[in-house]
Coordinates of C-alpha atoms in Angstrom, one line a residue:
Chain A
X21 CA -8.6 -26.8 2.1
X22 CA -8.5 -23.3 1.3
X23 CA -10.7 -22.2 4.3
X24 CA -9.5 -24.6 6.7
X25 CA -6.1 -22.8 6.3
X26 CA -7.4 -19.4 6.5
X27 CA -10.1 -20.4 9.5
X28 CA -6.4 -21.5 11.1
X29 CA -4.7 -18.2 10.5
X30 CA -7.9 -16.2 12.2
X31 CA -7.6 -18.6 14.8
X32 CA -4.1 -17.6 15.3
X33 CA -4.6 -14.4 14.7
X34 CA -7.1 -13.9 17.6
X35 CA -4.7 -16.2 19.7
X36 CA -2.1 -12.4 18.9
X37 CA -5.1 -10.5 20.0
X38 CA -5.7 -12.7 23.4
X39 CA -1.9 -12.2 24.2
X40 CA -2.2 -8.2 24.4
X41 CA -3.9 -8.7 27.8
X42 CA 0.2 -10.0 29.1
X43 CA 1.5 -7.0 27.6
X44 CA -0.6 -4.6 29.3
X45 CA -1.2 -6.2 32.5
X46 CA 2.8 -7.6 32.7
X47 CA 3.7 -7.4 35.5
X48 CA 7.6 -7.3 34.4
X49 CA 9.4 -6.3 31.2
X50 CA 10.3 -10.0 31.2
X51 CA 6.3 -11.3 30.7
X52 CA 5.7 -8.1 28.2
X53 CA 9.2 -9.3 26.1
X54 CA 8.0 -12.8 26.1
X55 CA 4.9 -11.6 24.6
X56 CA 6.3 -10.3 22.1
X57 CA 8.9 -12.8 21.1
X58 CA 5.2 -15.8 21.2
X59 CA 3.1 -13.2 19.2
X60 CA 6.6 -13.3 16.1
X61 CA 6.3 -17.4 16.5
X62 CA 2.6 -16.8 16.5
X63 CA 3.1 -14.4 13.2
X64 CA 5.3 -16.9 11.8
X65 CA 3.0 -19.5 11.9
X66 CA 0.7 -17.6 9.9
X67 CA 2.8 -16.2 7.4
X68 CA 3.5 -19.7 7.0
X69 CA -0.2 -20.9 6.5
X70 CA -0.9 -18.0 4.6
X71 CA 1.8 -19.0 2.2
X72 CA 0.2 -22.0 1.2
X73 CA -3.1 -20.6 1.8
X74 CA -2.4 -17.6 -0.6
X75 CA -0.3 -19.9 -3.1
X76 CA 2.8 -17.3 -1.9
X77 CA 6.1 -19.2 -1.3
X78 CA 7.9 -15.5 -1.1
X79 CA 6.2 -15.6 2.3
X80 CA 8.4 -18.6 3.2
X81 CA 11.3 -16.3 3.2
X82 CA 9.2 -13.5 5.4
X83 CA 9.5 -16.2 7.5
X84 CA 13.0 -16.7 7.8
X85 CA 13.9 -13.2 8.0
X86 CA 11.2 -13.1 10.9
X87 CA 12.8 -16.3 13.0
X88 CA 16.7 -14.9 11.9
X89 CA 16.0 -11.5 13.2
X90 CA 13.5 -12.6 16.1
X91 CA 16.8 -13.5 18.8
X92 CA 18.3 -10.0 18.8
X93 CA 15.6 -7.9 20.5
X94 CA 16.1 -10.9 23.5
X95 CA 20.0 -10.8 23.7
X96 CA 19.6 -6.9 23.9
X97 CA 17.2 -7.6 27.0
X98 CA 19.3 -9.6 28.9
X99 CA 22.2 -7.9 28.4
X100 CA 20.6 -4.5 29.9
X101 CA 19.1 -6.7 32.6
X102 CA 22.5 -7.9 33.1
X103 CA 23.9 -4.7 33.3
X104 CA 21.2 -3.5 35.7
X105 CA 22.0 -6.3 37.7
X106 CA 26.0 -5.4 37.8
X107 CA 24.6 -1.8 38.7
X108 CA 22.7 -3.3 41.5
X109 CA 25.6 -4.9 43.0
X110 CA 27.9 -2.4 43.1
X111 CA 25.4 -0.1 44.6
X112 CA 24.8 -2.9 47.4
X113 CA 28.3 -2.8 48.4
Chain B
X21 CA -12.4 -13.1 -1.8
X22 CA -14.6 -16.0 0.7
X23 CA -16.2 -14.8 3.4
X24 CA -13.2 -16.1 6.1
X25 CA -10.5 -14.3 3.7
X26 CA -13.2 -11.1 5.3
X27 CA -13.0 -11.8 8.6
X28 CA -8.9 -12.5 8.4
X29 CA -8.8 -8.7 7.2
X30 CA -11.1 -7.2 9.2
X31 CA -9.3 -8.8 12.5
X32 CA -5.9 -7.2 11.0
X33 CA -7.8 -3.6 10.5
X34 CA -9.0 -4.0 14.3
X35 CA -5.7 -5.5 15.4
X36 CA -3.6 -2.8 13.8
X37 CA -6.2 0.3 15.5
X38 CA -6.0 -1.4 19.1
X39 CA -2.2 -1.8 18.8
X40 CA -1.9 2.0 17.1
X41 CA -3.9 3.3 19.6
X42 CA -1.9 1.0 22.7
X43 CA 1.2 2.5 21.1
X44 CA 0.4 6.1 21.9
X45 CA -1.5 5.8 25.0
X46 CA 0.1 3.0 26.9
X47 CA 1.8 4.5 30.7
X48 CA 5.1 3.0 30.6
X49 CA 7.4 3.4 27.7
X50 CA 8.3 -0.3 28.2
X51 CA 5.2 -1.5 26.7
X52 CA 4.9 1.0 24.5
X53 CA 7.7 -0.4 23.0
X54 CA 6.7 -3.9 22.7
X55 CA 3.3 -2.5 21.5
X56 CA 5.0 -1.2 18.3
X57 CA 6.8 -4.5 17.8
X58 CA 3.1 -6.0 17.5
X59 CA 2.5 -3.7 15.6
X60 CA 5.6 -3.7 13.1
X61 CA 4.4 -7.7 12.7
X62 CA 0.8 -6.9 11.9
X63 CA 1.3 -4.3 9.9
X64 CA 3.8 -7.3 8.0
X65 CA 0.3 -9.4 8.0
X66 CA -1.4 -6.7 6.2
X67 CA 1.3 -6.7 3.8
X68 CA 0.9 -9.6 3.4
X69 CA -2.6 -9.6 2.3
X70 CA -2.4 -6.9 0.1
X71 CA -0.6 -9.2 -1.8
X72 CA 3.1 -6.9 -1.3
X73 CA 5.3 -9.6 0.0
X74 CA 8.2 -7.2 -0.8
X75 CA 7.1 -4.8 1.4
X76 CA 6.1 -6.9 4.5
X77 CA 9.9 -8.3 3.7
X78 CA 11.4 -4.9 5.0
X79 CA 9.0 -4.6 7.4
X80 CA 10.0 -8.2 8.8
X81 CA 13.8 -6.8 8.8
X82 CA 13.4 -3.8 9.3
X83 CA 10.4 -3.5 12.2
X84 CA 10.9 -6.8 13.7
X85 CA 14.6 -6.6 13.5
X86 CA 16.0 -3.2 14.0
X87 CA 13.8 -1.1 15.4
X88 CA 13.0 -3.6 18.2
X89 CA 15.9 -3.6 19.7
X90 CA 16.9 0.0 18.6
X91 CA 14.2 0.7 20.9
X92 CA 14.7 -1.8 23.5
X93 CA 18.3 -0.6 24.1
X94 CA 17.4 3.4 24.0
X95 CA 14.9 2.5 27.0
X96 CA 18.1 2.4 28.8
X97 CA 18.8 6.0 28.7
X98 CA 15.2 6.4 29.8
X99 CA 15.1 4.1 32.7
X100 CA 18.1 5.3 34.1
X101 CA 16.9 7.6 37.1
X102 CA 18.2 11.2 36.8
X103 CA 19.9 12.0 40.6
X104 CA 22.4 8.4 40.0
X105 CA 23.2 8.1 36.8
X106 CA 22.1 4.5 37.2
X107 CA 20.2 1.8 35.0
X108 CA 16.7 0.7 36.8
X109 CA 16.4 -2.8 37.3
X110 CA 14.2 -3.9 34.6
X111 CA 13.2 -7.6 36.3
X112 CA 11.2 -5.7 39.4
X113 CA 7.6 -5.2 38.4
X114 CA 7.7 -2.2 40.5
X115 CA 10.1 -0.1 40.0
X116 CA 10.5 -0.8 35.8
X117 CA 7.1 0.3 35.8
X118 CA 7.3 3.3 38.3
X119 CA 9.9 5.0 36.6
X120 CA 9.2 4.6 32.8
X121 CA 6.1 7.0 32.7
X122 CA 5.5 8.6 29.6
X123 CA 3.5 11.6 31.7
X124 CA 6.7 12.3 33.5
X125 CA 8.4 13.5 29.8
X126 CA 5.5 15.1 28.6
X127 CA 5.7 18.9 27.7
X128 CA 3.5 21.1 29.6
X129 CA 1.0 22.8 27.4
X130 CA -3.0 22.8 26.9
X131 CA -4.1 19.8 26.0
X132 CA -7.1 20.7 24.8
X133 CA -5.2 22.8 22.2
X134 CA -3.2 19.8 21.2
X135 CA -6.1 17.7 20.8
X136 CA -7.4 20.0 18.3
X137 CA -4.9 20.4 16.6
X138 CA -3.7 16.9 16.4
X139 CA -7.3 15.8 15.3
X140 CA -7.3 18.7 12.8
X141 CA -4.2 17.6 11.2
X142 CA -5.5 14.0 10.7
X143 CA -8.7 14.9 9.4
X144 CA -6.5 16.5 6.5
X145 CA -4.0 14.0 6.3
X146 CA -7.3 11.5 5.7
X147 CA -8.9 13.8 3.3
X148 CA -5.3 13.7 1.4
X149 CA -5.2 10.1 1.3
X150 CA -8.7 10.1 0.5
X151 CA -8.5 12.5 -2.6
X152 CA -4.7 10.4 -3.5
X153 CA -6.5 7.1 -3.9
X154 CA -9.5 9.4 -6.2
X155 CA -7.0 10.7 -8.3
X156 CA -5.2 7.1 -9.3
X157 CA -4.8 6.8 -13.0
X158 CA -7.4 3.8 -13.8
X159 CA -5.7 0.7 -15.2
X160 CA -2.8 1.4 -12.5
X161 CA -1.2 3.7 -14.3
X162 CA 2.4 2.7 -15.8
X163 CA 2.1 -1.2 -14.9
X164 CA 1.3 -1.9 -18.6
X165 CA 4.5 -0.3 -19.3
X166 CA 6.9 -1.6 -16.8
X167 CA 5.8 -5.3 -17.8
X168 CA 6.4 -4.5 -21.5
X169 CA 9.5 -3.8 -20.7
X170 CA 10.4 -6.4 -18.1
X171 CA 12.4 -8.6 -20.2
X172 CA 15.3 -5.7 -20.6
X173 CA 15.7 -4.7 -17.4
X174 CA 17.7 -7.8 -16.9
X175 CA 16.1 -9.3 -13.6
X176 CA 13.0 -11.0 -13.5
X177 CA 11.2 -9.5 -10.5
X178 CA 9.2 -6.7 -11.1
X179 CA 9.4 -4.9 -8.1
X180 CA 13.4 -5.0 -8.5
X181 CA 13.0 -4.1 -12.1
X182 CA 11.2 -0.4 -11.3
X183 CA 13.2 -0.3 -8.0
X184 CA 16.8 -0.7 -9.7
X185 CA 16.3 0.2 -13.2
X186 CA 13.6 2.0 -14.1
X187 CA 13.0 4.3 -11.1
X188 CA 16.9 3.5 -10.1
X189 CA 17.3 7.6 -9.5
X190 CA 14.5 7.2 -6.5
X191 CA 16.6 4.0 -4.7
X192 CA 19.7 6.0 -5.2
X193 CA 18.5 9.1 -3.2
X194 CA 16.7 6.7 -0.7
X195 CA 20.9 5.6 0.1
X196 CA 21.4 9.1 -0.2
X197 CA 18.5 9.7 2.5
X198 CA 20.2 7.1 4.8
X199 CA 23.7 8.4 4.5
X200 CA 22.2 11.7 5.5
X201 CA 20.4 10.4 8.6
X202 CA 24.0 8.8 9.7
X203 CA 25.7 12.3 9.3
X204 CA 22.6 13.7 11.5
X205 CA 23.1 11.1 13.7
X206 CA 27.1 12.1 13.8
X207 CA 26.6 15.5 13.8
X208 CA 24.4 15.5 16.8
X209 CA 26.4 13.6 19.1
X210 CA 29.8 14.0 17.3
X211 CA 32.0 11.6 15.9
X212 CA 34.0 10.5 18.5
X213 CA 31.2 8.3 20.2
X214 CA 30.7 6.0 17.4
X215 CA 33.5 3.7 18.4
X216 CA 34.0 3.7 21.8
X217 CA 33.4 0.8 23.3
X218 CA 33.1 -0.7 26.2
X219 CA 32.7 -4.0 27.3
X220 CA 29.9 -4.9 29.6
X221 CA 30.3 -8.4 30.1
X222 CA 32.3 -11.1 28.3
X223 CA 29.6 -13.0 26.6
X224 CA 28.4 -16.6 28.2
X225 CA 28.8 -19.6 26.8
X226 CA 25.3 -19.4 25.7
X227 CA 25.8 -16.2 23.6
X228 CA 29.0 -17.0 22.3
X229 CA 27.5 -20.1 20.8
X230 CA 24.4 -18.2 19.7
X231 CA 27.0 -16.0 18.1
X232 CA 29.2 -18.5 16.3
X233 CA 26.0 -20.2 15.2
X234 CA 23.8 -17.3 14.1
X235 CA 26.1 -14.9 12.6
X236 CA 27.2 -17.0 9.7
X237 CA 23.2 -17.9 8.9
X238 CA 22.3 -13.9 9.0
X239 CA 25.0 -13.4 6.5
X240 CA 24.2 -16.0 4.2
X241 CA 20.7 -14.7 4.4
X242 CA 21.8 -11.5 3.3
X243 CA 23.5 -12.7 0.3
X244 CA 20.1 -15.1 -0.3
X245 CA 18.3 -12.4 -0.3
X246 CA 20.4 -10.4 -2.3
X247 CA 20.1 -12.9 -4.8
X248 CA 16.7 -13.3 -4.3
X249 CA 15.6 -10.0 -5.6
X250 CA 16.2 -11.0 -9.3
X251 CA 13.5 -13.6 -9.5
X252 CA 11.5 -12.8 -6.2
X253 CA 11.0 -10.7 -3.0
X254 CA 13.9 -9.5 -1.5
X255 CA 16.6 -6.8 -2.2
X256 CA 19.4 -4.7 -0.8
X257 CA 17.7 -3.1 2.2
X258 CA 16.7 -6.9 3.4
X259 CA 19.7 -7.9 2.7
X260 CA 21.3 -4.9 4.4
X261 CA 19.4 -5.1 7.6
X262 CA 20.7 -9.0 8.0
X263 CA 24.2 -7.3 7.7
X264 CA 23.7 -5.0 10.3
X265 CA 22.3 -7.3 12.2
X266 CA 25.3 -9.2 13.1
X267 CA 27.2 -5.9 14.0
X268 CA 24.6 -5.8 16.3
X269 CA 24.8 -8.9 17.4
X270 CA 28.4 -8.8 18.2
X271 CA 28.5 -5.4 19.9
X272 CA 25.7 -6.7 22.0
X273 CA 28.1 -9.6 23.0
X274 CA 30.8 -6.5 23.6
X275 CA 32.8 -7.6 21.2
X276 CA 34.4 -4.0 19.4
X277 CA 33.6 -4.7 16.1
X278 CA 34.0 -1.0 15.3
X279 CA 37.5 -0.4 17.2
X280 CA 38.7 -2.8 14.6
X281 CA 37.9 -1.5 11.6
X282 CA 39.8 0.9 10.8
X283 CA 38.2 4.3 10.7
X284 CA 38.3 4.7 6.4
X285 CA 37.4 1.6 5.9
X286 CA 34.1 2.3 7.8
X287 CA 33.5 5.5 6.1
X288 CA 34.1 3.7 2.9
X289 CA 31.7 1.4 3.5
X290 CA 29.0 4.0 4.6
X291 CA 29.4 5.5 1.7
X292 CA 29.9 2.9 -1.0
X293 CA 26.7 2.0 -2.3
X294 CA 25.8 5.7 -3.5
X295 CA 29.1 6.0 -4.6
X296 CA 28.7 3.1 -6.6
X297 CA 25.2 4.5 -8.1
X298 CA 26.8 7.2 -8.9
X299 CA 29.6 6.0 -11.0
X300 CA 27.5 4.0 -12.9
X301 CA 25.5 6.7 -13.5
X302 CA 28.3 8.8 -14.9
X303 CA 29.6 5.5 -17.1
X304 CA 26.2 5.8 -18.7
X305 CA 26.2 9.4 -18.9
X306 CA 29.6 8.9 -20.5
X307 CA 28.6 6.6 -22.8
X308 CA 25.9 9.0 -24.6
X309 CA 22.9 7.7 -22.5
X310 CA 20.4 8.5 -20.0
X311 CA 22.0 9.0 -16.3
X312 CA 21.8 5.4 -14.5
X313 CA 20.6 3.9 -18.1
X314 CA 22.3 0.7 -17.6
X315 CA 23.5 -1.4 -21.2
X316 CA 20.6 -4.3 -21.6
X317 CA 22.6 -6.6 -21.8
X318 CA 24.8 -6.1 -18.6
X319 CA 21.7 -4.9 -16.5
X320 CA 21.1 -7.8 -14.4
X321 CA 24.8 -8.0 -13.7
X322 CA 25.0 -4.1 -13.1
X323 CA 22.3 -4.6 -11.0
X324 CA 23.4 -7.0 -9.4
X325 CA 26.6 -4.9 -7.9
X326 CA 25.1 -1.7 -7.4
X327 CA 22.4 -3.9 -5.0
X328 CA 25.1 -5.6 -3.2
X329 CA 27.4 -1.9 -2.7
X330 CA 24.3 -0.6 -1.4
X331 CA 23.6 -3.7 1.0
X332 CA 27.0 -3.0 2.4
X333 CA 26.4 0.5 3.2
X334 CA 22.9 0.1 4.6
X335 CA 24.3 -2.2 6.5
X336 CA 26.9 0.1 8.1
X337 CA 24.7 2.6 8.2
X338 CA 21.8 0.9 10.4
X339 CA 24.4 -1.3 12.5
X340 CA 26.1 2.8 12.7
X341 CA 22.5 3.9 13.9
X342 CA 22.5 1.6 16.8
X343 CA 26.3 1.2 17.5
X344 CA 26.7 5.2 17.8
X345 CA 23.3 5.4 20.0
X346 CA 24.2 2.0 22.2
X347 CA 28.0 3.6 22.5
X348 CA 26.7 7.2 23.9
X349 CA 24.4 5.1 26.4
X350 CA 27.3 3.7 27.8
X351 CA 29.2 6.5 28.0
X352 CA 27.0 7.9 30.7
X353 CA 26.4 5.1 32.5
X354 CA 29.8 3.2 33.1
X355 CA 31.1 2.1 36.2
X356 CA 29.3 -1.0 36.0
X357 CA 31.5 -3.0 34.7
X358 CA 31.4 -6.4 35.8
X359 CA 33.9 -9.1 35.4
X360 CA 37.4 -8.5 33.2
X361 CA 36.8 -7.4 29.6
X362 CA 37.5 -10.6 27.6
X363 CA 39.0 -8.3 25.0
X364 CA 41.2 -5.1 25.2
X365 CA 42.5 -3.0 22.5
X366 CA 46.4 -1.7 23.1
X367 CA 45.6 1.4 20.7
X368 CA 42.6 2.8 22.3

């Protein structure tokens, strides 16, 4: 059971690596930030199976802080992106 | 250690170099960023595997939570074209990626020079780690000690244990290192930035209910993981970052946190938790002992309230970090203001 979990978290793991191609090729901020908000589920996911792989419930609680955190770095996004997008207007009229 | 546990590490190591070397030598400052928030979460991974949960704990909170949008929100300043004044509109392909070139900021000098240099500086840095791990005391040096003596430092989690009582001098300079920070932070742009604000938007539906939902779980996380750090990971600068996160939070919404505090209350929070180190310090220098010797049988409740003072003023101090930088942002780019702010303040 042991490797299955951690044959699972290498999968996952190279599933991150794959992802890197959106960041660098994009083609806007909002493809790179999605990137990076699937490779934290992604990293979840693993600290997840590498709690139970590693017998490491303090991982659990990684986790959480992970997933609590994870929505800020989005809600500053779209608020600048909203802001850009007031900017826009005003400049339009 | 089976061969798949192997491979799992050796993908981190390569996973950690390509996003290191991404970091420095992506074009746009954009991905940059996002680069280093890969990173931050590998580098949690690696943590994780060498079996230092605490650690990749603050690095979940403190790489994935505040520096990520710390950054995110100082790309403003960057994006903003010089001649206007003006944010760039980050949802064109074009022109985000146009004008966020690293090459455009770079100093002029010889690059060859810097190469050298740079490269020379590393090698030593290497041969310093190098000759660090050579020099380790075998037997890991005083680990024997600190779990002999693990039962009177009144928490159950070693890591807490040396942080907050045995090596409680070293957490109470690290407060004393973030307090400084804040004053650099203050002293560079001045004071008077760090509470004005200005309200961008009223927040949406959406974010007001993300708000009403997610604020009250980040604080009760704090105070779990304040908790925590007596029988397992977690501590005061966890629980700190979750604090500061919902300042964050609600000045993203533009909601003035900070114009509502009053201004001593928020330099008594700044500077409460090494105040708080420090008077029980002085109680135990007072009472005939060693300075921050705490009585054996009050430790884990001493503890206990010197983590949570210093969880309140890491909290100010990083939500302060971002409030003071997001406020000076705004400063120089306003006039886009759209819709009526939802909330005015009569004493501004």
């Amino acid at each position: 059971m042991n490797s299955f979990y951690m044959a699972l978290s290498i999968f996952l793991l190279l599933n991150i690596a794959a992802a890197l191609v959106r960041v660098i090729r994009g083609p806007t901020a909002a493809d790179r930030l999605m990137t990076a908000q699937l490779f934290g589920t992604t990293g979840m996911a693993i600290l997840l199976v590498l709690a139970e792989a590693m017998d490491e419930p303090a991982l659990r609680d990684v986790t959480f802080v992970f997933a609590v955190l994870a929505i800020l770095i989005v809600i500053c996004f779209v608020r600048t992106a909203g802001e850009a997008d007031a900017s826009r207007n005003t400049d339009a009229s | 250690m089976t061969l798949l546990d192997q491979v799992f590490d050796i993908v981190v190591c390569l996973l950690l170099l390509v996003l290191a070397w991404r970091t420095l030598s992506a074009t746009h400052l954009y991905q940059s960023a996002i680069f280093f928030i890969a990173f931050g979460l590998t580098m949690a991974l690696a943590w994780v595997r060498l079996a230092a949960p605490d650690v990749a704990l603050a690095e979940a909170a403190i790489g994935a939570g505040l520096l990520g949008v710390l950054l995110v929100d100082s790309l403003r300043v960057f994006a903003r074209p010089p001649e206007t004044g003006r944010d760039s509109e980050p949802n064109k392909p074009e022109s985000r990626d146009n004008d966020v070139t690293t090459s455009r900021r770079r100093p002029q000098f010889n690059s060859a020079v810097a190469s050298v240099t740079a490269g020379a500086g590393c090698l030593f840095l290497a041969y310093v780690l190098v000759a660090a791990i050579h020099d380790l005391p075998d037997g890991g040096g005083l680990t024997a000690q600190a779990a002999e003596n693990l039962s009177r430092s009144g928490v159950e989690h070693p890591v807490t244990a040396v942080l907050l009582n045995f090596r409680g001098f070293d957490t109470w300079l690290e407060v004393g290192v973030l307090f400084l920070a804040m004053l650099g932070i203050f002293c560079a742009g001045g004071l008077v930035g760090f509470s004005e604000t200005e309200n961008p938007d009223p927040p949406g539906p959406l974010l007001s209910w993300l708000i009403r939902g997610l604020a009250p779980v980040m604080i009760l996380t704090a105070a779990y993981l304040l908790w925590l750090g007596k029988l397992a990971p977690g501590g005061a600068f966890q629980a700190g970052i979750l604090l500061a996160a919902v300042g964050i939070l609600l000045r993203l919404a533009g909601i003035p946190l900070m114009d509502r505090v009053p201004r001593t209350v928020i330099k008594l929070g700044l500077t409460f938790g090494f105040g708080t180190f420090l008077v029980f310090g002085i109680i135990a220098l007072l009472a005939d002992k060693a300075f921050l010797e705490y009585p054996s049988e009050w430790a884990g409740e001493v503890i206990l309230l010197v983590e949570a003072a210093a969880a309140i003023s890491i909290g100010f101090t990083a939500f302060a970090f971002f409030a003071y930088l997001n406020s000076r942002d705004q400063s120089t780019g306003n006039g886009d203001t759209a819709g009526q702010p939802r909330e005015t303040n009569p004493s501004q």
